[in-house]
Amino acid sequence: MMKIKLVEKSVESSNNDVEIIFVKSLDSVDDKEILEILDFKAKDEACVLLAESKKIYVGYEENDYDSLAIASATAIRKLQSTKFKNAKMKLCEVLENNLKAIIEGALLGEYKFINYKSEKEKRKIELELIVNEKTPKLEKILKESKIISKAVNKTRTMVNTAPADFYPAVMAEIAQKLAKDANISCEVYGEKFLEKNKMMAMHSVGRASIHESKLIHLSYKPKNATKKIVLVGKGLTYDSGGLSLKPADFMVGMKLDKSGGCAVLSTLWAIAKLELPFEVHGIVGAVENMIGGNAYKPDDILKAKNGKTIEVRNTDAEGRLVLADCLCYAQDEIKDFDYIFDYATLTGACVVGVGQYTTGIMGNNEILKRNAVLSALKSGEYATTLDFNRYLKKAIKSEVADICNIANTRYGGAITAGMFLDNFIYDENKEKWIHFDIAGPAYVESVWGYNPHGGSGAGVRMTIKFLQNLMD
């Protein structure tokens, strides 16, 4: 990861290869005439390198997180396209007040997934942020932003890793390594545990795979914790669709289906590194949905941990089956928690409804949902609420079981999936629960803002921001 440090010195005395200059208006820029000739506009994602004067000018439109983080990422990407090894940036008052955006934009924009490239560029970049005074507040922002960015980038790398190299046992090993690094506990359970604890919905999804399903439980328990939070993640390390096989084009990229679980693992690591004053549990159902003689089938009736029966009408609606048992496990094992959140690339319908870049937030507590949306927006992620209603509830009714795993209508698919999960939230926890459908932003096959091609790390920043808000 790129080295970033705060320094107290003049721009002139800083001996760096190139200077990065943020521009909201051309009126105050020394090289205004040259920039106008080059048709540079002070707009988001506008960037130009003046090689002779060793300056990178980057535009931004608003004094907010998103605009400044995008500018920071854009400048770093321009720097990466040169032979320059280090850069300096003078932070005016506006930029100092948005230091978090500057740092996170740079670190998130710098990220590239090159693990499978035969020729890897190993050039390291250093960035000096020049401030008037290196205060404890600025130092704290720098430290926290580095941890958060590292957690996001960890998630991205996990999501981007090919399914041949990332199956349930590997996910469990990574969880154990993260837990060891953050000094938190990690328990991993296999299929015998699932059978013994009657978690047959999750068990059925993975039984055709050569890779054994794993239930992962991370626990962070600081002294004098003020609240208890549970995070549950869908960890489909690969989803072929099962016997309801996906078309070839829709199978490409399904390594993304582990994004929710990956986000939970990295978020727990970050929470521990940030030393947040909350007890936090991370539950991940790591499963591979494949085909074979032992595959679960349409028309099967599965029984979840809470005793509810599920009619399977499509084996490609498998993530909700895994989450059903994981949510029940979490509620049975972890008592008296304040919040329970689940994260999943659950439905293509959510992407159709709100676009590639936005998380759909669902649940029964209106205030909690809106606070989650606000935390997402403040953290730099996009989110919106999708509301349950009594009429869509009828769409997942089954004639032969308690509930059906898909709706009888193509409309409202994200909401009916969320309402399916609601059947596995106990009555006493209905107001504590939020479902995050991250199917859109978790994996996009093009660069957007400070996000790269592939995994974005969706869910990490919004969750940490939500928890930090609880401390205010």
Coordinates of N, CA and C in Angstrom, one line a residue, residues 105-273:
G105 N -9.3 8.3 -0.7 CA -9.4 8.3 -2.2 C -8.1 7.9 -2.8
A106 N -7.0 8.3 -2.2 CA -5.6 8.0 -2.7 C -5.4 6.5 -2.6
L107 N -5.6 5.9 -1.4 CA -5.3 4.5 -1.1 C -6.3 3.6 -1.8
L108 N -7.5 4.0 -2.0 CA -8.5 3.1 -2.7 C -8.3 3.3 -4.2
G109 N -7.9 4.5 -4.7 CA -7.7 4.7 -6.1 C -6.4 4.0 -6.6
E110 N -5.4 3.9 -5.7 CA -4.2 3.3 -6.0 C -4.3 1.8 -6.3
Y111 N -5.3 1.1 -5.7 CA -5.4 -0.3 -5.7 C -5.5 -0.9 -7.1
K112 N -4.7 -2.0 -7.4 CA -4.8 -2.7 -8.6 C -4.7 -4.2 -8.2
F113 N -5.6 -5.1 -8.8 CA -5.5 -6.5 -8.6 C -4.6 -7.1 -9.7
I114 N -3.4 -7.5 -9.4 CA -2.4 -8.0 -10.4 C -1.9 -9.4 -10.0
N115 N -2.6 -10.0 -9.1 CA -2.1 -11.3 -8.6 C -1.8 -12.4 -9.7
Y116 N -2.6 -12.3 -10.7 CA -2.5 -13.3 -11.8 C -1.7 -12.8 -13.0
K117 N -1.2 -11.6 -12.9 CA -0.3 -11.1 -14.0 C 1.0 -11.7 -14.0
S118 N 1.5 -12.1 -15.2 CA 2.9 -12.8 -15.2 C 4.0 -11.7 -15.0
E119 N 3.7 -10.5 -15.4 CA 4.7 -9.4 -15.1 C 4.0 -8.4 -14.2
K120 N 4.5 -8.3 -13.0 CA 4.0 -7.4 -11.9 C 4.9 -6.2 -11.7
E121 N 4.2 -5.0 -11.8 CA 5.0 -3.8 -11.5 C 5.0 -3.6 -10.0
K122 N 6.2 -3.5 -9.4 CA 6.3 -3.4 -8.0 C 6.8 -2.0 -7.5
R123 N 6.5 -1.0 -8.4 CA 6.9 0.3 -8.0 C 6.1 0.9 -6.9
K124 N 6.7 1.4 -5.8 CA 6.0 1.9 -4.7 C 6.0 3.5 -4.8
I125 N 4.9 4.0 -4.4 CA 4.7 5.5 -4.4 C 4.6 6.0 -3.0
E126 N 5.1 7.2 -2.8 CA 5.0 7.9 -1.6 C 4.4 9.2 -1.8
L127 N 3.5 9.6 -0.8 CA 2.8 10.9 -0.9 C 2.9 11.7 0.4
E128 N 3.4 12.9 0.2 CA 3.5 13.8 1.4 C 2.4 14.8 1.4
L129 N 1.6 14.8 2.5 CA 0.6 15.8 2.6 C 1.1 16.9 3.5
I130 N 1.2 18.1 2.9 CA 1.8 19.3 3.6 C 0.8 20.0 4.3
V131 N 0.9 20.1 5.7 CA -0.1 20.8 6.5 C 0.5 21.9 7.3
N132 N -0.3 22.9 7.7 CA 0.3 24.0 8.5 C 0.7 23.5 9.9
E133 N -0.1 22.5 10.5 CA 0.3 22.0 11.8 C -0.1 20.5 11.8
K134 N 0.8 19.7 12.2 CA 0.5 18.2 12.3 C -0.1 17.9 13.7
T135 N -1.5 18.2 13.8 CA -2.2 18.0 15.0 C -2.5 16.6 15.3
P136 N -2.8 16.3 16.6 CA -3.3 14.9 16.9 C -4.5 14.5 16.2
K137 N -5.4 15.4 15.9 CA -6.6 15.1 15.2 C -6.3 14.7 13.8
L138 N -5.4 15.4 13.1 CA -5.0 15.0 11.7 C -4.3 13.6 11.7
E139 N -3.5 13.4 12.7 CA -2.7 12.1 12.8 C -3.7 11.0 13.0
K140 N -4.8 11.2 13.8 CA -5.8 10.2 14.1 C -6.5 9.9 12.8
I141 N -6.9 10.9 12.1 CA -7.6 10.7 10.8 C -6.7 9.9 9.8
L142 N -5.5 10.2 9.8 CA -4.5 9.5 8.9 C -4.5 8.0 9.3
K143 N -4.3 7.7 10.6 CA -4.2 6.3 11.1 C -5.5 5.6 10.8
E144 N -6.7 6.2 11.1 CA -7.9 5.5 10.9 C -8.2 5.2 9.4
S145 N -7.9 6.2 8.6 CA -8.2 6.1 7.2 C -7.3 5.0 6.5
K146 N -6.1 4.9 7.0 CA -5.2 3.8 6.5 C -5.8 2.4 6.8
I147 N -6.3 2.3 8.1 CA -6.8 1.0 8.5 C -8.1 0.7 7.6
I148 N -9.0 1.7 7.5 CA -10.2 1.4 6.8 C -9.9 1.1 5.3
S149 N -9.0 1.9 4.7 CA -8.6 1.6 3.3 C -8.0 0.2 3.1
K150 N -7.2 -0.2 4.1 CA -6.6 -1.5 4.0 C -7.6 -2.6 4.1
A151 N -8.6 -2.4 5.0 CA -9.7 -3.3 5.1 C -10.5 -3.5 3.8
V152 N -10.8 -2.3 3.2 CA -11.5 -2.3 1.9 C -10.7 -3.1 0.8
N153 N -9.4 -2.8 0.8 CA -8.5 -3.4 -0.2 C -8.4 -4.9 0.0
K154 N -8.4 -5.3 1.3 CA -8.4 -6.8 1.6 C -9.6 -7.4 1.1
T155 N -10.8 -6.8 1.2 CA -12.0 -7.3 0.7 C -11.9 -7.4 -0.8
R156 N -11.5 -6.4 -1.5 CA -11.3 -6.4 -2.9 C -10.5 -7.6 -3.4
T157 N -9.4 -7.8 -2.8 CA -8.5 -8.9 -3.2 C -9.1 -10.3 -3.0
M158 N -9.8 -10.4 -1.9 CA -10.6 -11.7 -1.7 C -11.6 -11.9 -2.7
V159 N -12.4 -10.9 -3.0 CA -13.5 -11.0 -4.0 C -12.9 -11.3 -5.4
N160 N -11.8 -10.7 -5.7 CA -11.2 -10.8 -7.1 C -10.5 -12.1 -7.3
T161 N -10.2 -12.8 -6.2 CA -9.4 -14.1 -6.3 C -10.3 -15.2 -7.0
A162 N -9.7 -15.9 -7.9 CA -10.4 -16.9 -8.7 C -10.9 -18.0 -7.9
P163 N -12.1 -18.6 -8.2 CA -12.7 -19.6 -7.4 C -11.9 -20.9 -7.2
A164 N -11.0 -21.2 -8.2 CA -10.1 -22.3 -8.0 C -9.1 -22.1 -6.8
D165 N -8.9 -20.9 -6.5 CA -7.9 -20.5 -5.4 C -8.6 -20.0 -4.2
F166 N -10.0 -20.0 -4.2 CA -10.7 -19.4 -3.1 C -12.0 -20.2 -2.9
Y167 N -11.9 -21.2 -2.1 CA -13.1 -22.0 -1.8 C -13.3 -22.0 -0.2
P168 N -14.3 -22.6 0.3 CA -14.7 -22.5 1.7 C -13.5 -22.7 2.7
A169 N -12.7 -23.7 2.4 CA -11.5 -23.9 3.4 C -10.5 -22.8 3.3
V170 N -10.3 -22.2 2.1 CA -9.4 -21.1 2.0 C -10.0 -19.9 2.7
M171 N -11.3 -19.6 2.5 CA -11.9 -18.5 3.2 C -11.8 -18.6 4.7
A172 N -11.9 -19.9 5.2 CA -11.7 -20.1 6.7 C -10.3 -19.8 7.1
E173 N -9.3 -20.2 6.3 CA -7.9 -20.0 6.6 C -7.6 -18.5 6.6
I174 N -8.1 -17.8 5.7 CA -7.9 -16.3 5.7 C -8.6 -15.7 6.9
A175 N -9.7 -16.1 7.3 CA -10.4 -15.6 8.5 C -9.5 -15.9 9.7
Q176 N -8.9 -17.0 9.8 CA -8.0 -17.3 10.9 C -6.8 -16.4 10.9
K177 N -6.2 -16.1 9.7 CA -5.1 -15.3 9.6 C -5.4 -13.8 10.0
L178 N -6.6 -13.3 9.6 CA -7.0 -12.0 9.9 C -7.3 -11.9 11.4
A179 N -7.9 -13.0 12.0 CA -8.1 -13.0 13.4 C -6.9 -12.9 14.2
K180 N -5.9 -13.7 13.8 CA -4.6 -13.7 14.5 C -3.9 -12.4 14.4
D181 N -4.0 -11.7 13.3 CA -3.3 -10.4 13.1 C -4.0 -9.4 13.9
A182 N -5.3 -9.5 14.1 CA -6.1 -8.5 14.9 C -6.3 -8.9 16.3
N183 N -5.7 -10.0 16.7 CA -5.9 -10.5 18.1 C -7.3 -10.7 18.5
I184 N -8.1 -11.4 17.6 CA -9.5 -11.7 17.9 C -9.7 -13.2 17.7
S185 N -10.8 -13.8 18.2 CA -10.9 -15.2 18.2 C -11.7 -15.6 16.9
C186 N -11.4 -16.9 16.5 CA -12.0 -17.4 15.2 C -12.3 -18.9 15.4
E187 N -13.6 -19.2 15.2 CA -14.0 -20.6 15.2 C -14.5 -21.0 13.8
V188 N -14.1 -22.2 13.4 CA -14.5 -22.7 12.1 C -15.2 -24.1 12.2
Y189 N -16.4 -24.2 11.7 CA -17.1 -25.5 11.8 C -17.4 -26.0 10.4
G190 N -17.4 -27.4 10.3 CA -17.7 -28.0 9.0 C -19.1 -28.6 8.9
E191 N -19.3 -29.5 8.0 CA -20.6 -30.0 7.6 C -21.2 -30.9 8.7
K192 N -20.4 -31.6 9.5 CA -20.9 -32.4 10.6 C -21.6 -31.5 11.6
F193 N -21.0 -30.3 11.8 CA -21.6 -29.3 12.7 C -22.9 -28.8 12.2
L194 N -23.0 -28.6 10.9 CA -24.2 -28.1 10.3 C -25.3 -29.2 10.5
E195 N -25.0 -30.4 10.3 CA -25.9 -31.5 10.4 C -26.4 -31.6 11.9
K196 N -25.4 -31.6 12.8 CA -25.7 -31.7 14.2 C -26.6 -30.6 14.7
N197 N -26.4 -29.4 14.2 CA -27.2 -28.2 14.6 C -28.4 -27.9 13.7
K198 N -28.7 -28.9 12.8 CA -29.9 -28.8 12.0 C -29.9 -27.6 11.1
M199 N -28.8 -27.3 10.6 CA -28.6 -26.2 9.6 C -28.6 -26.7 8.2
M200 N -29.8 -27.4 7.9 CA -29.8 -28.1 6.6 C -30.1 -27.3 5.4
A201 N -30.5 -26.0 5.5 CA -30.6 -25.2 4.4 C -29.2 -24.8 3.8
M202 N -28.3 -24.4 4.7 CA -27.0 -24.1 4.3 C -26.3 -25.4 3.9
H203 N -26.5 -26.5 4.6 CA -25.8 -27.7 4.3 C -26.2 -28.2 2.9
S204 N -27.4 -28.1 2.5 CA -27.9 -28.6 1.2 C -27.3 -27.8 0.1
V205 N -27.1 -26.5 0.2 CA -26.5 -25.7 -0.9 C -25.2 -26.2 -1.3
G206 N -24.3 -26.6 -0.3 CA -23.0 -26.9 -0.6 C -22.7 -28.4 -0.8
R207 N -23.7 -29.3 -0.7 CA -23.4 -30.7 -0.6 C -22.9 -31.3 -1.9
A208 N -23.1 -30.7 -3.0 CA -22.6 -31.2 -4.3 C -21.2 -30.8 -4.6
S209 N -20.6 -29.9 -3.9 CA -19.3 -29.4 -4.1 C -18.3 -30.4 -3.5
I210 N -17.1 -30.5 -4.2 CA -16.0 -31.2 -3.6 C -15.4 -30.5 -2.4
H211 N -15.7 -29.2 -2.2 CA -15.2 -28.4 -1.1 C -16.2 -28.4 0.0
E212 N -15.8 -28.8 1.2 CA -16.7 -28.8 2.4 C -17.1 -27.4 2.8
S213 N -18.4 -27.2 3.1 CA -18.9 -25.9 3.5 C -18.3 -25.6 4.9
K214 N -18.1 -24.3 5.2 CA -17.6 -23.9 6.5 C -18.4 -22.8 7.1
L215 N -18.7 -22.9 8.3 CA -19.3 -21.8 9.1 C -18.2 -21.1 9.9
I216 N -18.0 -19.9 9.7 CA -16.9 -19.1 10.3 C -17.5 -18.1 11.3
H217 N -16.9 -18.1 12.5 CA -17.4 -17.2 13.6 C -16.2 -16.4 14.2
L218 N -16.1 -15.2 13.8 CA -15.1 -14.3 14.4 C -15.7 -13.5 15.6
S219 N -14.9 -13.3 16.6 CA -15.4 -12.6 17.8 C -14.4 -11.5 18.3
Y220 N -14.8 -10.3 18.4 CA -14.0 -9.2 19.0 C -14.7 -8.8 20.2
K221 N -14.0 -8.9 21.4 CA -14.6 -8.6 22.7 C -13.7 -7.7 23.5
P222 N -13.8 -6.4 23.3 CA -12.9 -5.5 24.1 C -13.5 -5.4 25.5
K223 N -12.7 -5.0 26.5 CA -13.2 -4.8 27.8 C -14.1 -3.6 27.9
N224 N -15.1 -3.7 28.7 CA -16.1 -2.7 28.9 C -16.8 -2.2 27.6
A225 N -17.2 -3.2 26.8 CA -17.9 -2.9 25.5 C -19.2 -2.3 25.9
T226 N -19.6 -1.3 25.1 CA -20.8 -0.5 25.4 C -22.0 -1.1 24.6
K227 N -21.7 -1.8 23.5 CA -22.8 -2.4 22.7 C -22.3 -3.7 22.1
K228 N -23.3 -4.5 21.6 CA -22.9 -5.8 21.0 C -23.6 -5.8 19.6
I229 N -22.8 -6.1 18.6 CA -23.3 -6.1 17.2 C -22.9 -7.4 16.5
V230 N -23.8 -7.9 15.7 CA -23.6 -9.1 14.9 C -23.6 -8.8 13.4
L231 N -22.6 -9.2 12.7 CA -22.5 -9.0 11.3 C -22.5 -10.4 10.6
V232 N -23.4 -10.6 9.7 CA -23.5 -11.9 9.0 C -23.3 -11.8 7.5
G233 N -22.5 -12.6 6.9 CA -22.1 -12.5 5.5 C -22.4 -13.7 4.7
K234 N -22.9 -13.5 3.5 CA -23.0 -14.6 2.5 C -21.7 -14.8 1.9
G235 N -21.2 -16.0 2.0 CA -19.8 -16.3 1.5 C -19.9 -17.4 0.4
L236 N -20.7 -17.2 -0.7 CA -20.7 -18.2 -1.8 C -19.4 -18.0 -2.6
T237 N -18.5 -18.9 -2.3 CA -17.2 -18.7 -3.0 C -17.3 -18.9 -4.5
Y238 N -18.3 -19.6 -4.9 CA -18.7 -19.7 -6.3 C -20.1 -20.1 -6.4
D239 N -20.8 -19.6 -7.4 CA -22.2 -19.9 -7.6 C -22.5 -20.3 -9.0
S240 N -22.6 -21.5 -9.3 CA -22.9 -22.0 -10.7 C -24.4 -21.9 -10.9
G241 N -25.2 -21.7 -9.9 CA -26.6 -21.8 -10.0 C -27.2 -23.1 -9.5
G242 N -26.3 -24.1 -9.3 CA -26.7 -25.4 -9.0 C -27.5 -26.1 -10.2
L243 N -28.4 -27.0 -9.9 CA -29.1 -27.7 -11.0 C -29.9 -26.7 -11.8
S244 N -30.3 -25.6 -11.2 CA -31.0 -24.5 -12.0 C -29.8 -23.6 -12.6
L245 N -29.1 -24.3 -13.4 CA -27.8 -23.8 -13.9 C -27.9 -22.4 -14.6
K246 N -27.0 -21.5 -14.2 CA -26.9 -20.2 -14.8 C -26.5 -20.3 -16.3
P247 N -27.0 -19.4 -17.2 CA -26.4 -19.4 -18.5 C -24.9 -19.0 -18.4
A248 N -24.2 -19.4 -19.5 CA -22.7 -19.2 -19.4 C -22.3 -17.7 -19.2
D249 N -23.0 -16.8 -19.8 CA -22.6 -15.4 -19.6 C -22.9 -14.9 -18.2
F250 N -23.9 -15.5 -17.5 CA -24.2 -15.0 -16.2 C -23.3 -15.8 -15.1
M251 N -22.6 -16.8 -15.6 CA -21.8 -17.5 -14.6 C -20.4 -16.8 -14.5
V252 N -20.0 -16.1 -15.5 CA -18.8 -15.3 -15.5 C -18.9 -14.2 -14.4
G253 N -17.9 -14.2 -13.6 CA -17.9 -13.2 -12.5 C -18.5 -13.6 -11.2
M254 N -19.0 -14.8 -11.1 CA -19.7 -15.3 -9.9 C -18.8 -15.5 -8.8
K255 N -17.5 -15.3 -8.9 CA -16.6 -15.2 -7.8 C -17.0 -14.1 -6.9
L256 N -17.8 -13.1 -7.4 CA -18.3 -12.0 -6.6 C -19.2 -12.4 -5.5
D257 N -19.8 -13.6 -5.6 CA -20.9 -14.0 -4.7 C -20.4 -14.2 -3.2
K258 N -19.1 -14.1 -3.0 CA -18.6 -14.1 -1.7 C -18.4 -12.8 -1.0
S259 N -18.8 -11.7 -1.8 CA -18.5 -10.3 -1.3 C -19.0 -10.0 0.1
G260 N -20.2 -10.4 0.4 CA -20.7 -10.1 1.7 C -19.9 -10.7 2.8
G261 N -19.5 -12.0 2.6 CA -18.7 -12.7 3.7 C -17.3 -12.0 3.8
C262 N -16.7 -11.7 2.6 CA -15.4 -11.1 2.6 C -15.5 -9.7 3.3
A263 N -16.6 -9.0 3.1 CA -16.7 -7.7 3.8 C -16.8 -7.8 5.3
V264 N -17.5 -8.9 5.7 CA -17.6 -9.1 7.2 C -16.2 -9.4 7.8
L265 N -15.5 -10.3 7.1 CA -14.1 -10.7 7.6 C -13.2 -9.4 7.8
S266 N -13.2 -8.6 6.7 CA -12.3 -7.4 6.7 C -12.8 -6.4 7.7
T267 N -14.1 -6.3 7.8 CA -14.7 -5.3 8.8 C -14.4 -5.7 10.2
L268 N -14.4 -6.9 10.6 CA -14.0 -7.4 11.9 C -12.6 -7.1 12.2
W269 N -11.7 -7.3 11.2 CA -10.3 -7.0 11.3 C -10.1 -5.5 11.6
A270 N -10.8 -4.6 10.8 CA -10.7 -3.2 11.0 C -11.2 -2.7 12.3
I271 N -12.4 -3.3 12.7 CA -12.9 -2.9 14.0 C -12.0 -3.1 15.2
A272 N -11.3 -4.3 15.1 CA -10.3 -4.6 16.1 C -9.1 -3.7 16.1
K273 N -8.6 -3.4 14.8 CA -7.5 -2.5 14.7 C -7.8 -1.1 15.1

